[in-house]
Short mmCIF file of C-alpha atoms in Angstrom, two decimals:
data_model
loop_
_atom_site.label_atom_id
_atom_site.label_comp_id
_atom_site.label_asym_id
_atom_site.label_seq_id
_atom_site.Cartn_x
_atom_site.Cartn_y
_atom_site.Cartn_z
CA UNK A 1055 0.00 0.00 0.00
CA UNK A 1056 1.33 3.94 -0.73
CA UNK A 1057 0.14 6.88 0.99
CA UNK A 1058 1.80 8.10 4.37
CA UNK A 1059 1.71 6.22 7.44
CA UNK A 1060 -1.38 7.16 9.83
CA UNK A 1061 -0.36 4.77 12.46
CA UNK A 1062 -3.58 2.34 11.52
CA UNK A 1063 -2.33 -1.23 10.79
CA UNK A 1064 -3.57 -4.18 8.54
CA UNK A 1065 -4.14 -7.41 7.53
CA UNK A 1066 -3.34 -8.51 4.27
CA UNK A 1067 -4.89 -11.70 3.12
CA UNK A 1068 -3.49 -14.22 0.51
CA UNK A 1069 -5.94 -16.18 -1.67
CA UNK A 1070 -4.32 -18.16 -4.29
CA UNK A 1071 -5.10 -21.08 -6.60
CA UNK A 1072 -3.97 -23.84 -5.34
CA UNK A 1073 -3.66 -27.74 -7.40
CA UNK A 1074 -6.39 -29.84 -6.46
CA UNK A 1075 -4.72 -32.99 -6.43
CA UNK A 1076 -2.05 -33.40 -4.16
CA UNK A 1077 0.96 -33.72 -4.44
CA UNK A 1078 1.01 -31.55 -7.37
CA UNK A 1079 2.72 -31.64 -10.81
CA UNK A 1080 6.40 -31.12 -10.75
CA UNK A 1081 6.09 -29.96 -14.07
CA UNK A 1082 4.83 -26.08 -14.19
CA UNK A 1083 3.17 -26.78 -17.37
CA UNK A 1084 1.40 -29.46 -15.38
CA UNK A 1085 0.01 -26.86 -13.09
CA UNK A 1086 -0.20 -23.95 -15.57
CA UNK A 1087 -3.52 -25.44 -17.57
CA UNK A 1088 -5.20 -25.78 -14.31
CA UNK A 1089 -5.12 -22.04 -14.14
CA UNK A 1090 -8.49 -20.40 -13.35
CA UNK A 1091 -8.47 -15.75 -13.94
CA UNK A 1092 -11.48 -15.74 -11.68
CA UNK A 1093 -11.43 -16.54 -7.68
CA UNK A 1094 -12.60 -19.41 -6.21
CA UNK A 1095 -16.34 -18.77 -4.84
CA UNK A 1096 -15.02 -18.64 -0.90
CA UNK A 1097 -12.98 -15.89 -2.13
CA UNK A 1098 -15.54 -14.04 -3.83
CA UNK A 1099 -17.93 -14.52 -1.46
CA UNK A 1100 -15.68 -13.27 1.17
CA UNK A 1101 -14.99 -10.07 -0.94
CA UNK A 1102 -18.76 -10.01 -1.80
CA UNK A 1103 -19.24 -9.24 1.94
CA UNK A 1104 -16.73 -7.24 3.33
CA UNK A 1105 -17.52 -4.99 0.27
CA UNK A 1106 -21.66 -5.15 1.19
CA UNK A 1107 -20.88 -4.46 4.66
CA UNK A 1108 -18.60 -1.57 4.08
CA UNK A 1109 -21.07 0.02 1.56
CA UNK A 1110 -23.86 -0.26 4.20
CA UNK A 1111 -21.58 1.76 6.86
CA UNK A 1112 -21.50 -1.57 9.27
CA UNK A 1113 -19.53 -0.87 12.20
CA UNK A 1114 -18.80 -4.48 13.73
CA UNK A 1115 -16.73 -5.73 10.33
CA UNK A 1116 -13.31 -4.83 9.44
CA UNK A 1117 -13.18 -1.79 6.75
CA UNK A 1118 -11.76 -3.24 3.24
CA UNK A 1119 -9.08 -1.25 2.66
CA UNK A 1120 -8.06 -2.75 -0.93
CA UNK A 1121 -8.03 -5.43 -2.91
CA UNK A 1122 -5.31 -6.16 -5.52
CA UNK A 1123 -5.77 -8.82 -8.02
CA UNK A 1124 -2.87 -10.84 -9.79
CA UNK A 1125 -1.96 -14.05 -10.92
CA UNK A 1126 0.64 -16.56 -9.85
CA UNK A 1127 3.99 -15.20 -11.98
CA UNK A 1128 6.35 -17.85 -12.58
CA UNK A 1129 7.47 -21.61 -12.83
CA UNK A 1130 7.85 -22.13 -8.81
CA UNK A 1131 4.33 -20.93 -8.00
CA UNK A 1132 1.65 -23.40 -7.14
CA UNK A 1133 -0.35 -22.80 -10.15
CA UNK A 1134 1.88 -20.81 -12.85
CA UNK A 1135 -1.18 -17.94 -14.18
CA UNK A 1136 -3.56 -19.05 -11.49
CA UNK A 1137 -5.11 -16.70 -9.50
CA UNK A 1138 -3.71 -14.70 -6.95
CA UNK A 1139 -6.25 -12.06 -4.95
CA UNK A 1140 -4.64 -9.68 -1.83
CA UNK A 1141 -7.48 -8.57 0.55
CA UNK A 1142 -6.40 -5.56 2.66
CA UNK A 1143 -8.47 -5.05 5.93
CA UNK A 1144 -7.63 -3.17 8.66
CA UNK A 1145 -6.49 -4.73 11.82
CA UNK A 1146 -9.52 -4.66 14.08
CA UNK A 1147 -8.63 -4.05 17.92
CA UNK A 1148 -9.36 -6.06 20.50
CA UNK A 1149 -8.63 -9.99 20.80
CA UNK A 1150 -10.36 -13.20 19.42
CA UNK A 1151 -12.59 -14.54 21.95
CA UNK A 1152 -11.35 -18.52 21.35
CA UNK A 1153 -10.39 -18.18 25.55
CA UNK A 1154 -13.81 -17.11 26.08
CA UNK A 1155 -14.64 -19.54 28.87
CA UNK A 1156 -11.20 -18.57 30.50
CA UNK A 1157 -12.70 -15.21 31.68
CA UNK A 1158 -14.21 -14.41 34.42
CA UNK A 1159 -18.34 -14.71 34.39
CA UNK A 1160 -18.54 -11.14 34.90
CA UNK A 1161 -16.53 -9.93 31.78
CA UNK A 1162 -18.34 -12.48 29.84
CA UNK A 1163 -21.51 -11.08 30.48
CA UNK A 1164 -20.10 -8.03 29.49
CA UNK A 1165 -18.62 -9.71 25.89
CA UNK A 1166 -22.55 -11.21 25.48
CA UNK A 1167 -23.90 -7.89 25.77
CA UNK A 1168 -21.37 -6.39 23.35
CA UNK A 1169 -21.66 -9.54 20.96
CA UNK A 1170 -25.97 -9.33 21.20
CA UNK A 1171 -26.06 -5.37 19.61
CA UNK A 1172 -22.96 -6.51 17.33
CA UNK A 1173 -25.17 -9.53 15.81
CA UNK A 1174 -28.16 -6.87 15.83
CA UNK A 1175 -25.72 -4.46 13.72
CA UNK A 1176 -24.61 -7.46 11.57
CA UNK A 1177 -28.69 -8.45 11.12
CA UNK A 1178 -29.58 -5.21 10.27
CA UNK A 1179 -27.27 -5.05 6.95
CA UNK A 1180 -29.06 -8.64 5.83
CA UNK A 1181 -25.76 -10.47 7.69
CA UNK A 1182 -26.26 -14.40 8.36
CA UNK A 1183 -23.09 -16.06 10.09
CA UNK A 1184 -23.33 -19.63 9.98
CA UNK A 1185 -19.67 -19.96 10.51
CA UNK A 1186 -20.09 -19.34 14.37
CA UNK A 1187 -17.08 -20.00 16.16
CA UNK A 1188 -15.60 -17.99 18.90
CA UNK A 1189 -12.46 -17.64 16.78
CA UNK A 1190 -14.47 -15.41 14.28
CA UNK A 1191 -15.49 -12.95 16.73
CA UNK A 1192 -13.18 -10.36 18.46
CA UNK A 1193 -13.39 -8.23 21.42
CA UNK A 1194 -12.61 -4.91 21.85
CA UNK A 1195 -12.84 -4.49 26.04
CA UNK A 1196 -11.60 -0.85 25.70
CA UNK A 1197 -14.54 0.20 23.45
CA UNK A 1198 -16.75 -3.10 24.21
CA UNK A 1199 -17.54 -3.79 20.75
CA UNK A 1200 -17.62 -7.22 19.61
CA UNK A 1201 -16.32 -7.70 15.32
CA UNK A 1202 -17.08 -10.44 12.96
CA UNK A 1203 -14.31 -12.08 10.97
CA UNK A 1204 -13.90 -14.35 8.42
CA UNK A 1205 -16.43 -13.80 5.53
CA UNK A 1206 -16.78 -16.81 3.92
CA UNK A 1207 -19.29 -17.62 6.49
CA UNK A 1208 -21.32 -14.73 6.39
CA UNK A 1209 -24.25 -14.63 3.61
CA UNK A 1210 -25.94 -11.65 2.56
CA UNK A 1211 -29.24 -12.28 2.05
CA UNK A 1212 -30.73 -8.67 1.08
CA UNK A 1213 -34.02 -10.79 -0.61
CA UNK A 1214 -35.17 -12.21 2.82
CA UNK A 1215 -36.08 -10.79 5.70
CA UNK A 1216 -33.65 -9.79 8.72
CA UNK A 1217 -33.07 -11.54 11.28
CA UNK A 1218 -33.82 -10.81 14.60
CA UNK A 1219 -31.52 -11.37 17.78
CA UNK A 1220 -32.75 -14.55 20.34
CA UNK A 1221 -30.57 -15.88 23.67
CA UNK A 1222 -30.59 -19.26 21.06
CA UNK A 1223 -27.74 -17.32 19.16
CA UNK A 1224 -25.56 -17.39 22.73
CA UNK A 1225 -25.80 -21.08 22.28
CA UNK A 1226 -25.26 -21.13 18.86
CA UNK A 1227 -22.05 -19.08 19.16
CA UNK A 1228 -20.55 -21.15 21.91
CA UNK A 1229 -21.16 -18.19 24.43
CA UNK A 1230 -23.04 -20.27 26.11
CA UNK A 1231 -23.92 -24.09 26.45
CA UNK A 1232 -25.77 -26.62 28.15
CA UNK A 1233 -25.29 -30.08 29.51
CA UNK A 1234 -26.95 -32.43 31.16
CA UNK A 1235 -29.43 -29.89 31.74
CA UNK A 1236 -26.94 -27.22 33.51
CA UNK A 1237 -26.70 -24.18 32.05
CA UNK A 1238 -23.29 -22.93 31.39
CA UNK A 1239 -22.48 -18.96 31.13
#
């Protein structure tokens, strides 16, 4: 990226064709007629949404900063003229809630409250996560604001109606759980 540093950082990620066999052709020609120009459709579904969200002003997503695409130059890559898409995002604050049930029950009531009007924001915009692992959400404690990541499993869905938050989505999310009839928070 150009421009001057404003002390904002990002993420850059890689999505490349990749052989589908494996192992691969040692021979680049091999590998070269398996070359696709377009993106696989994880990759343009996770540039489908970041791009919806960031149109619609959504505040719980990274921004998309840019997106440069390319193809694989050269004998040595995976795929010689495959594909190759960079997806710049900012770097969202906060940390990935995968130690969720390491905190404290007080701060994770807190992160459920935060993650309840994040999932409202995310609704509003026709958002529908069905990836929903703690590792895709982050939390900001400074701000409490709770971010979605990973976009390949978030659907927009703009020709149905939105969705509307429930306590089932706790469970559904992992920020909660049951067993044996105990509830866990």
């Amino acid at each position: 990226m150009q421009g001057k540093p404003n002390g904002n950082r990002a993420i850059v990620k890689v999505r490349m064709q990749v052989p589908p066999d494996f192992p691969p052709s040692f021979d680049p020609a091999v590998r070269a007629r398996l070359a696709k120009t377009k993106p696989a459709g994880w990759t343009r579904k996770e540039l489908y949404g970041l791009i919806h969200f960031n149109e619609k002003k959504c505040t719980v997503v990274p921004k998309l900063l840019n997106v440069v695409s390319s193809w694989q130059d050269g004998p040595e890559m995976p795929v010689p003229n495959g594909y190759l898409v960079f997806i710049v995002m900012e770097e969202l604050p906060g940390v990935p809630l995968g130690d969720f049930w390491n905190y404290p029950l007080p701060k994770r009531d807190m992160i459920r409250a935060s993650f309840a009007k994040s999932l409202d924001e995310l609704f509003s915009f026709h958002g529908r996560p069905w990836d929903c692992r703690l590792e895709n959400l982050i939390y900001d404690e400074k701000t409490d604001k709770c971010y979605f990541v990973d976009f390949e499993g978030i659907d927009v869905t703009e020709d149905k109606e939105t969705l509307e938050f429930d306590d089932l989505y706790f469970y559904i999310w992992h920020l909660k759980h049951e067993s044996y009839g105990k509830i866990y928070q």
